[in-house]
Coordinates of C-alpha atoms in Angstrom, one line a residue:
Chain A
X64 CA 43.2 -53.5 2.6
X65 CA 45.1 -50.5 4.0
X66 CA 44.0 -48.2 1.1
X67 CA 40.4 -49.4 1.7
X68 CA 40.6 -48.3 5.4
X69 CA 42.2 -45.0 4.4
X70 CA 39.4 -44.4 1.9
X71 CA 36.8 -45.1 4.6
X72 CA 38.6 -42.7 7.0
X73 CA 38.8 -40.0 4.4
X74 CA 35.2 -40.4 3.5
X75 CA 34.2 -40.4 7.1
X76 CA 36.1 -37.2 7.8
X77 CA 34.7 -35.6 4.6
X78 CA 31.1 -36.5 5.6
X79 CA 31.6 -35.2 9.1
X80 CA 33.1 -32.0 7.8
X81 CA 30.2 -31.6 5.4
X82 CA 27.7 -32.2 8.2
X83 CA 29.4 -29.7 10.4
X84 CA 29.2 -27.2 7.6
X85 CA 25.5 -28.0 7.2
X86 CA 24.9 -27.4 10.9
X87 CA 26.9 -24.2 10.7
X88 CA 24.8 -23.0 7.7
X89 CA 21.5 -23.6 9.5
X90 CA 22.8 -21.9 12.7
X91 CA 24.2 -19.0 10.7
X92 CA 20.9 -18.5 8.8
X93 CA 19.0 -18.4 12.1
X94 CA 21.4 -16.1 13.8
X95 CA 21.9 -13.8 10.8
X96 CA 18.1 -13.5 10.2
X97 CA 17.5 -12.7 13.8
X98 CA 20.3 -10.1 13.8
X99 CA 19.0 -8.5 10.6
X100 CA 15.5 -8.3 12.1
X101 CA 16.8 -6.7 15.2
X102 CA 18.8 -4.2 13.2
X103 CA 15.8 -3.5 11.0
X104 CA 13.6 -2.9 14.1
X105 CA 16.2 -0.6 15.6
X106 CA 16.4 1.5 12.4
X107 CA 12.6 1.6 12.2
X108 CA 12.5 2.8 15.9
X109 CA 15.1 5.5 15.1
X110 CA 13.1 6.6 12.1
X111 CA 9.8 6.6 14.0
X112 CA 11.4 8.6 16.8
X113 CA 12.9 11.0 14.3
X114 CA 9.5 11.5 12.6
X115 CA 7.9 12.0 16.0
X116 CA 10.5 14.6 16.9
X117 CA 9.9 16.4 13.6
X118 CA 6.2 16.4 14.1
X119 CA 6.6 17.6 17.7
X120 CA 8.9 20.4 16.5
X121 CA 6.4 21.4 13.7
X122 CA 3.5 21.5 16.2
X123 CA 5.6 23.5 18.7
X124 CA 6.6 25.9 16.0
X125 CA 2.9 26.3 15.0
X126 CA 1.9 27.0 18.6
X127 CA 4.8 29.5 19.0
X128 CA 3.7 31.2 15.7
X129 CA 0.1 31.4 16.8
X130 CA 1.2 33.0 20.1
X131 CA 3.5 35.4 18.3
X132 CA 0.6 36.5 16.0
X133 CA -1.8 36.8 19.0
X134 CA 0.8 38.8 20.8
X135 CA 1.4 41.2 17.9
X136 CA -2.4 41.6 17.4
X137 CA -2.8 42.5 21.0
X138 CA 0.3 44.6 21.5
X139 CA 0.4 46.4 18.3
X140 CA -3.0 46.4 16.5
X141 CA -4.9 46.2 19.8
X142 CA -3.0 49.1 21.3
X143 CA -3.4 51.2 18.2
X144 CA -7.1 50.4 18.0
X145 CA -7.5 51.5 21.6
X146 CA -5.6 54.7 21.0
X147 CA -7.8 55.2 17.9
X148 CA -10.9 54.7 20.0
X149 CA -9.6 57.3 22.5
X150 CA -8.8 59.8 19.8
X151 CA -12.2 59.2 18.3
X152 CA -13.9 59.8 21.7
X153 CA -12.1 63.1 22.0
X154 CA -13.0 64.0 18.4
X155 CA -16.6 63.0 19.1
X156 CA -16.8 65.6 21.9
X157 CA -15.6 68.3 19.5
X158 CA -18.0 67.1 16.7
X159 CA -21.0 67.1 19.2
X160 CA -20.1 70.7 20.3
X161 CA -20.1 71.8 16.7
X162 CA -23.7 70.6 16.3
X163 CA -23.3 69.2 12.8
X164 CA -25.6 66.1 12.7
X165 CA -24.0 64.6 9.6
X166 CA -20.6 64.8 11.1
X167 CA -21.9 63.3 14.3
X168 CA -23.4 60.4 12.5
X169 CA -20.2 59.7 10.6
X170 CA -18.3 59.9 13.9
X171 CA -20.6 57.4 15.7
X172 CA -20.3 55.0 12.7
X173 CA -16.5 55.3 12.9
X174 CA -16.6 54.7 16.7
X175 CA -18.8 51.6 16.2
X176 CA -16.5 50.2 13.5
X177 CA -13.5 50.6 15.7
X178 CA -15.2 48.9 18.6
X179 CA -16.3 46.1 16.4
X180 CA -12.7 45.7 15.1
X181 CA -11.4 45.6 18.7
X182 CA -13.9 42.8 19.4
X183 CA -12.8 40.9 16.3
X184 CA -9.1 41.3 17.2
X185 CA -9.9 39.9 20.7
X186 CA -11.8 37.0 19.3
X187 CA -9.0 36.1 16.8
X188 CA -6.5 36.4 19.6
X189 CA -8.5 34.1 21.8
X190 CA -8.9 31.6 18.9
X191 CA -5.2 31.7 18.3
X192 CA -4.2 31.0 21.9
X193 CA -6.7 29.1 24.1
X194 CA -6.0 31.0 27.3
X195 CA -9.0 29.4 29.1
X196 CA -7.4 26.0 28.5
X197 CA -4.2 27.0 30.1
X198 CA -5.8 28.8 33.0
X199 CA -8.8 26.7 33.8
X200 CA -8.4 23.3 32.0
X201 CA -10.0 21.3 29.3
X202 CA -13.6 21.2 30.4
X203 CA -13.9 24.9 30.7
X204 CA -12.1 25.4 27.4
X205 CA -14.4 23.1 25.6
X206 CA -17.5 24.7 27.2
X207 CA -16.2 28.1 26.1
X208 CA -15.6 26.9 22.6
X209 CA -19.1 25.4 22.4
X210 CA -20.6 28.6 23.7
X211 CA -18.9 30.7 21.0
X212 CA -19.9 28.2 18.3
X213 CA -23.5 28.1 19.3
X214 CA -23.7 31.9 19.1
X215 CA -22.4 31.9 15.5
X216 CA -24.1 28.7 14.2
X217 CA -27.6 27.3 14.2
X218 CA -26.8 24.0 15.8
X219 CA -27.0 22.2 19.1
X220 CA -23.7 21.2 20.7
X221 CA -23.9 19.0 23.8
X222 CA -20.9 18.3 26.1
X223 CA -20.8 15.5 28.7
X224 CA -18.0 14.4 30.9
X225 CA -18.0 11.3 33.2
X226 CA -16.4 13.4 36.0
X227 CA -17.3 16.7 37.7
X228 CA -13.7 17.7 38.2
X229 CA -11.6 16.8 35.3
X230 CA -8.0 16.4 36.6
X231 CA -5.5 18.7 35.0
X232 CA -3.2 17.0 32.5
X233 CA 0.1 17.9 31.0
X234 CA 0.1 21.0 28.8
X235 CA 0.8 19.1 25.7
X236 CA -1.9 16.6 26.3
X237 CA -4.6 19.1 27.1
X238 CA -3.6 21.2 24.0
X239 CA -3.7 18.1 21.8
X240 CA -7.1 17.1 23.0
X241 CA -8.4 20.6 22.6
X242 CA -7.1 21.0 19.1
X243 CA -8.4 17.6 18.1
X244 CA -11.8 18.5 19.5
X245 CA -11.7 21.8 17.5
X246 CA -10.8 20.0 14.3
X247 CA -13.5 17.3 14.7
X248 CA -16.2 19.9 15.5
X249 CA -15.1 22.1 12.6
X250 CA -15.1 19.1 10.3
X251 CA -18.6 18.2 11.4
X252 CA -19.8 21.8 10.8
X253 CA -18.0 22.2 7.4
X254 CA -18.6 18.8 5.8
X255 CA -21.3 16.8 7.7
X256 CA -24.2 19.2 7.3
X257 CA -25.2 18.3 10.8
X258 CA -27.6 19.9 13.3
X259 CA -26.4 18.3 16.5
X260 CA -22.9 17.5 17.8
X261 CA -22.2 15.5 21.0
X262 CA -18.8 15.9 22.7
X263 CA -18.0 13.3 25.4
X264 CA -14.9 13.4 27.5
X265 CA -14.1 10.3 29.6
X266 CA -11.2 9.5 31.8
X267 CA -10.2 6.3 33.7
X268 CA -7.0 5.3 35.4
X269 CA -5.1 4.8 32.2
X270 CA -6.8 6.6 29.3
X271 CA -8.6 9.7 28.4
X272 CA -11.2 9.4 25.7
X273 CA -12.7 12.1 23.6
X274 CA -15.7 11.3 21.4
X275 CA -17.2 13.6 18.9
X276 CA -20.5 12.4 17.3
X277 CA -22.6 14.3 14.8
X278 CA -25.9 13.5 13.1
X279 CA -24.7 14.6 9.6
X280 CA -24.2 12.7 6.4
X281 CA -21.3 10.6 7.8
X282 CA -18.2 9.5 5.9
X283 CA -16.1 6.4 5.4
X284 CA -12.6 7.2 6.7
X285 CA -11.0 4.2 4.8
X286 CA -12.3 5.5 1.5
X287 CA -11.2 9.0 2.2
X288 CA -7.7 7.7 3.1
X289 CA -7.6 5.5 0.0
X290 CA -8.6 8.3 -2.3
X291 CA -6.0 10.6 -0.8
X292 CA -8.7 13.0 0.3
X293 CA -7.7 12.8 4.0
X294 CA -6.7 16.4 3.8
X295 CA -4.8 18.2 6.6
X296 CA -7.6 17.7 9.1
X297 CA -7.5 14.0 9.6
X298 CA -3.7 13.8 9.1
X299 CA -3.3 16.6 11.6
X300 CA -5.3 14.7 14.2
X301 CA -3.2 11.5 13.6
X302 CA 0.0 13.5 13.7
X303 CA -0.9 15.2 17.0
X304 CA -1.9 11.8 18.5
X305 CA 1.3 10.1 17.3
X306 CA 3.3 12.4 19.5
X307 CA 1.3 11.6 22.7
X308 CA 0.9 7.8 21.9
X309 CA -2.7 8.3 21.2
X310 CA -5.1 6.6 18.7
X311 CA -8.1 7.7 16.8
X312 CA -11.0 5.5 15.6
X313 CA -13.8 6.6 13.3
X314 CA -17.2 4.9 13.4
X315 CA -20.4 5.2 11.5
X316 CA -23.3 4.8 14.0
X317 CA -26.3 2.8 12.9
X318 CA -28.6 5.8 13.3
X319 CA -26.4 7.8 10.9
X320 CA -23.8 10.5 11.1
X321 CA -20.3 9.8 12.2
X322 CA -18.3 9.4 15.4
X323 CA -14.6 9.9 16.1
X324 CA -13.0 8.6 19.3
X325 CA -9.5 9.7 20.3
X326 CA -7.8 7.9 23.1
X327 CA -4.7 9.2 24.8
X328 CA -2.8 7.7 27.8
X329 CA -3.3 9.8 31.0
X330 CA -0.5 12.1 31.8
X331 CA -1.3 14.2 34.9
X332 CA 0.2 17.6 35.2
X333 CA 3.4 17.5 37.2
X334 CA 3.6 18.8 40.8
X335 CA 5.4 21.9 39.7
X336 CA 2.5 23.6 38.0
X337 CA 3.8 25.5 35.0
X338 CA 3.4 29.2 34.8
X339 CA 0.1 29.9 33.1
X340 CA 0.6 30.8 29.5
X341 CA -0.5 34.2 28.6
X342 CA -1.1 35.2 25.0
X343 CA 0.3 38.6 25.5
X344 CA 3.7 37.6 27.0
X345 CA 6.6 37.2 24.6
X346 CA 7.9 33.7 25.4
X347 CA 8.6 30.5 23.6
X348 CA 6.0 27.8 24.1
X349 CA 7.4 24.5 25.4
X350 CA 4.5 22.1 24.9
Chain B
X1222 CA 6.7 -63.1 6.3
X1223 CA 6.4 -61.0 9.4
X1224 CA 9.2 -63.0 10.9
X1225 CA 11.6 -62.1 8.2
X1226 CA 10.6 -58.4 8.6
X1227 CA 11.2 -58.5 12.3
X1228 CA 14.4 -60.4 11.8
X1229 CA 15.6 -57.7 9.3
X1230 CA 14.6 -54.9 11.7
X1231 CA 16.5 -56.5 14.5
X1232 CA 19.5 -57.0 12.2
X1233 CA 19.4 -53.6 10.6
X1234 CA 17.6 -51.2 12.9
X1235 CA 19.4 -48.1 11.6
X1236 CA 18.4 -48.9 8.0
X1237 CA 14.8 -49.9 8.9
X1238 CA 14.1 -46.8 11.1
X1239 CA 13.6 -44.2 8.3
X1240 CA 11.2 -46.6 6.5
X1241 CA 8.8 -46.4 9.4
X1242 CA 9.7 -42.8 10.4
X1243 CA 8.2 -41.8 7.0
X1244 CA 4.8 -42.3 8.6
X1245 CA 5.4 -39.5 11.2
X1246 CA 5.3 -36.5 8.8
X1247 CA 2.7 -38.2 6.6
X1248 CA 0.3 -38.6 9.5
X1249 CA 1.1 -35.1 10.7
X1250 CA 0.3 -33.6 7.3
X1251 CA -2.9 -35.7 7.2
X1252 CA -4.0 -34.7 10.7
X1253 CA -3.3 -31.0 10.3
X1254 CA -4.7 -31.0 6.8
X1255 CA -1.4 -29.3 5.7
X1256 CA -1.9 -30.7 2.2
X1257 CA -4.1 -27.7 1.6
X1258 CA -0.9 -25.8 1.2
X1259 CA 0.6 -26.4 -2.3
X1260 CA 4.2 -26.8 -0.9
X1261 CA 3.2 -29.2 1.8
X1262 CA 1.1 -31.1 -0.7
X1263 CA 4.2 -31.7 -2.8
X1264 CA 6.0 -32.9 0.4
X1265 CA 3.0 -35.1 1.1
X1266 CA 3.2 -36.8 -2.3
X1267 CA 6.9 -37.1 -2.1
X1268 CA 6.7 -38.8 1.4
X1269 CA 3.9 -41.1 0.2
X1270 CA 6.0 -42.2 -2.8
X1271 CA 9.1 -42.5 -0.7
X1272 CA 7.2 -44.7 1.8
X1273 CA 6.0 -46.9 -1.0
X1274 CA 9.5 -47.3 -2.5
X1275 CA 11.0 -47.8 1.0
X1276 CA 8.5 -50.5 1.9
X1277 CA 9.1 -52.4 -1.4
X1278 CA 12.9 -52.1 -0.8
X1279 CA 12.4 -53.2 2.8
X1280 CA 10.4 -56.2 1.7
X1281 CA 13.0 -57.2 -0.9
X1282 CA 15.9 -56.6 1.6
X1283 CA 14.3 -58.7 4.3
X1284 CA 13.9 -61.5 1.7
X1285 CA 17.5 -61.0 0.6
X1286 CA 16.7 -59.8 -2.9
X1287 CA 18.4 -57.0 -4.8
X1288 CA 16.4 -53.9 -4.4
X1289 CA 18.7 -51.4 -6.1
X1290 CA 16.6 -51.0 -9.1
X1291 CA 13.9 -49.2 -7.0
X1292 CA 16.5 -47.0 -5.5
X1293 CA 17.8 -46.0 -9.0
X1294 CA 14.3 -45.3 -10.2
X1295 CA 13.4 -43.3 -7.1
X1296 CA 16.3 -40.8 -7.6
X1297 CA 14.9 -38.7 -10.5
X1298 CA 11.4 -38.8 -8.9
X1299 CA 12.8 -37.7 -5.6
X1300 CA 14.7 -34.9 -7.2
X1301 CA 11.8 -33.6 -9.2
X1302 CA 9.5 -33.6 -6.2
X1303 CA 11.9 -32.1 -3.7
X1304 CA 13.1 -29.4 -6.1
X1305 CA 9.5 -28.6 -7.0
X1306 CA 9.1 -27.3 -3.4
X1307 CA 11.9 -24.8 -4.2
X1308 CA 10.2 -23.9 -7.5
X1309 CA 7.3 -22.7 -5.4
X1310 CA 9.3 -21.0 -2.7
X1311 CA 11.6 -19.0 -5.0
X1312 CA 10.4 -15.5 -5.8
X1313 CA 12.8 -14.9 -8.6
X1314 CA 11.5 -16.0 -12.0
X1315 CA 15.1 -16.7 -13.0
X1316 CA 15.6 -19.1 -10.2
X1317 CA 12.3 -20.8 -11.0
X1318 CA 13.4 -21.2 -14.6
X1319 CA 16.7 -22.8 -13.4
X1320 CA 14.7 -25.4 -11.3
X1321 CA 12.4 -26.0 -14.2
X1322 CA 15.2 -26.5 -16.6
X1323 CA 17.0 -28.9 -14.3
X1324 CA 14.2 -31.4 -14.3
X1325 CA 14.4 -32.7 -17.9
X1326 CA 18.2 -32.5 -17.9
X1327 CA 18.5 -34.4 -14.6
X1328 CA 15.9 -37.1 -15.5
X1329 CA 17.6 -37.7 -18.9
X1330 CA 21.0 -37.8 -17.2
X1331 CA 19.8 -40.2 -14.5
X1332 CA 18.2 -42.5 -17.1
X1333 CA 21.5 -42.4 -19.1
X1334 CA 23.4 -43.1 -15.8
X1335 CA 21.2 -46.1 -14.9
X1336 CA 21.6 -47.6 -18.4
X1337 CA 25.3 -46.8 -18.5
X1338 CA 25.8 -48.4 -15.1
X1339 CA 23.6 -51.4 -15.9
X1340 CA 23.9 -52.4 -19.5
X1341 CA 21.8 -55.4 -18.9
X1342 CA 18.7 -53.9 -17.4
X1343 CA 16.8 -57.1 -17.2
X1344 CA 19.4 -58.6 -14.8
X1345 CA 17.8 -57.4 -11.6
X1346 CA 19.9 -59.7 -9.4
X1347 CA 23.1 -57.9 -10.4
X1348 CA 21.7 -54.4 -10.7
X1349 CA 24.2 -51.8 -9.5
X1350 CA 23.7 -48.4 -7.8
X1351 CA 24.0 -45.5 -10.3
X1352 CA 27.4 -44.0 -10.6
X1353 CA 26.8 -40.2 -10.8
X1354 CA 23.1 -39.5 -10.4
X1355 CA 22.9 -39.5 -6.6
X1356 CA 25.9 -37.2 -6.4
X1357 CA 24.6 -34.8 -9.0
X1358 CA 21.2 -34.9 -7.2
X1359 CA 22.9 -34.0 -3.9
X1360 CA 24.9 -31.2 -5.5
X1361 CA 21.8 -29.7 -7.2
X1362 CA 19.7 -30.0 -4.0
X1363 CA 22.5 -28.4 -1.9
X1364 CA 22.6 -25.6 -4.4
X1365 CA 18.8 -25.0 -4.3
X1366 CA 18.9 -25.1 -0.5
X1367 CA 21.8 -22.6 -0.2
X1368 CA 20.1 -20.3 -2.8
X1369 CA 16.9 -20.5 -0.8
X1370 CA 18.7 -19.6 2.5
X1371 CA 20.5 -16.8 0.7
X1372 CA 17.2 -15.4 -0.6
X1373 CA 15.6 -15.8 2.8
X1374 CA 18.3 -13.8 4.7
X1375 CA 18.3 -11.1 2.0
X1376 CA 14.5 -10.7 1.7
X1377 CA 13.7 -10.7 5.4
X1378 CA 10.2 -11.8 4.7
X1379 CA 10.0 -14.4 7.5
X1380 CA 10.0 -12.9 11.0
X1381 CA 10.5 -16.2 12.8
X1382 CA 12.2 -18.9 11.0
X1383 CA 11.6 -21.4 13.7
X1384 CA 7.9 -21.2 13.2
X1385 CA 8.2 -21.5 9.4
X1386 CA 7.6 -25.1 8.2
X1387 CA 9.8 -24.8 5.1
X1388 CA 12.8 -23.7 7.1
X1389 CA 12.7 -27.1 8.9
X1390 CA 12.1 -29.0 5.7
X1391 CA 15.2 -27.2 4.2
X1392 CA 17.3 -28.0 7.2
X1393 CA 16.3 -31.6 7.0
X1394 CA 17.2 -31.8 3.3
X1395 CA 20.4 -30.0 3.9
X1396 CA 21.5 -32.4 6.6
X1397 CA 20.5 -35.5 4.6
X1398 CA 22.2 -34.4 1.3
X1399 CA 25.3 -33.2 3.2
X1400 CA 25.6 -36.6 4.8
X1401 CA 25.1 -38.3 1.5
X1402 CA 27.2 -36.3 -1.0
X1403 CA 30.5 -38.1 -0.4
X1404 CA 29.1 -41.5 0.2
X1405 CA 26.8 -41.6 -2.9
X1406 CA 29.6 -42.2 -5.4
X1407 CA 31.2 -44.9 -3.2
X1408 CA 27.9 -46.9 -3.1
X1409 CA 28.3 -47.8 -6.8
X1410 CA 31.5 -49.6 -6.0
X1411 CA 30.6 -50.9 -2.5
X1412 CA 27.0 -52.1 -2.9
X1413 CA 27.4 -54.9 -5.4
X1414 CA 25.4 -58.1 -4.9
X1415 CA 28.3 -60.5 -5.5
X1416 CA 31.2 -58.3 -4.5
X1417 CA 29.9 -56.5 -1.4
X1418 CA 32.5 -54.1 0.1
X1419 CA 32.0 -53.3 3.7
X1420 CA 32.3 -49.5 4.2
X1421 CA 31.5 -49.8 7.9
X1422 CA 29.9 -46.7 9.6
X1423 CA 29.7 -44.8 6.3
X1424 CA 27.0 -47.2 5.2
X1425 CA 24.8 -46.0 8.1
X1426 CA 25.4 -42.2 8.1
X1427 CA 22.9 -41.4 5.3
X1428 CA 20.2 -43.6 7.0
X1429 CA 20.8 -41.8 10.4
X1430 CA 20.5 -38.4 8.7
X1431 CA 17.5 -39.6 6.7
X1432 CA 15.8 -40.3 10.0
X1433 CA 17.0 -36.9 11.3
X1434 CA 15.6 -35.2 8.2
X1435 CA 12.2 -36.9 8.6
X1436 CA 12.1 -35.8 12.3
X1437 CA 12.9 -32.2 11.1
X1438 CA 10.1 -32.4 8.5
X1439 CA 7.8 -33.4 11.2
X1440 CA 8.8 -30.5 13.4
X1441 CA 8.2 -28.2 10.5
X1442 CA 4.8 -29.7 9.7
X1443 CA 3.9 -29.3 13.4
X1444 CA 4.5 -25.5 13.0
X1445 CA 2.0 -25.4 10.2
X1446 CA -1.0 -23.1 11.0
X1447 CA -3.7 -23.1 8.3
X1448 CA -4.3 -19.4 8.2
X1449 CA -1.0 -18.0 9.2
X1450 CA 1.1 -20.0 6.7
X1451 CA 2.2 -17.4 4.2
X1452 CA 4.7 -17.5 1.5

């Protein structure tokens, strides 16, 4: 009888121990799974931030390099061209006095070539560093960009904004929007065979939207991404947007062509207005 | 007839409870159409068979007849159906093969065990509970459950375990088999028709955890969302 009771007690203890282990296993699986997910999320966040930092640094370096080239062009080549122009002017007077028409003609041609080169250098410098953007803001920079494009190409570019006075945004944000606009418009000209481009800039309390629509052949962004044809253009847009928490969406309007909408959270320029960037000043860009 | 049933329920409420609790997950699977999912379809079939066997055993028990033969027969069926769910859930081909290989081996073993324990199979009145099968079944099931949990925490495929039906089903099975593993071999010696040995509370522990496991199954099935259920 006693051994029977002992057996029951042993079995009861064993069963309770087994059940406790079962409860422990269930609790452990739940806890460990949760911990592993948190850890995984943390690592992902670190990786994401690191990639973002890398991108940011790469873009900063790109802007610094653009500025350096613009500066060298202006300070060195620009100065030398101006001096060449002056010398040619002096030489031109001597040639005119000598009365040789052939020499005079060559002289005028040389002067004209130098002036044209000076203009080219100025244009390249302006393209490299958007000084209008830094001085006057996004709307003026886009208008200037359109004006230059319309001169060189046979197409109509329309620009609308839902506000008269577009509030100034942080330098990085304005530059990002400007570069994206540049990329989208250049893509439309290069690949879409379009005759008309619409650029719309919208702003509300939270977001800034930039929409570029063309009436060209259109494209399927998913197919381009799948076939690894995204190229540097679309990837560059996404990389720039990733840094400022922006998004881009591509659409194919029913009437044809293509449309790209970039959205970026508003980031008004801080009270301490940064010193305007000048392409001809040697300094590091901190966008 | 009803009177004998009610009388048995009043006398043995703990033993009777899981018989009727079987209806809860069955109705939930039916109502949520969870049988569209292969895994829950297996659970549905298992629960329907279990309900059938439990009702027959309940009827025989309430009429004071030996029902052990149904219990012995249900062991290999129960094992094949419950381990089949793991066959579907395991990603590793090797683990799947292990489950597959265990079926014929366990069925053959439980048949041998039933014959070995009851040499005179036609004597239903003195039919005894199998000696090893229930314990081996518990060991195998605990192994599959632990292997599944190990794979789950390694693979990190399920973001929220609490909203994943099979996690609840596993927890229910783990609790049931943990409660049963040490008691199963004792039943062979204790549950004899003419030499009944009272094991007290131990007799009720598996029934209590059978009810708990059915409730956990029901919680799991309640988490089922037709489109979001992913392997």
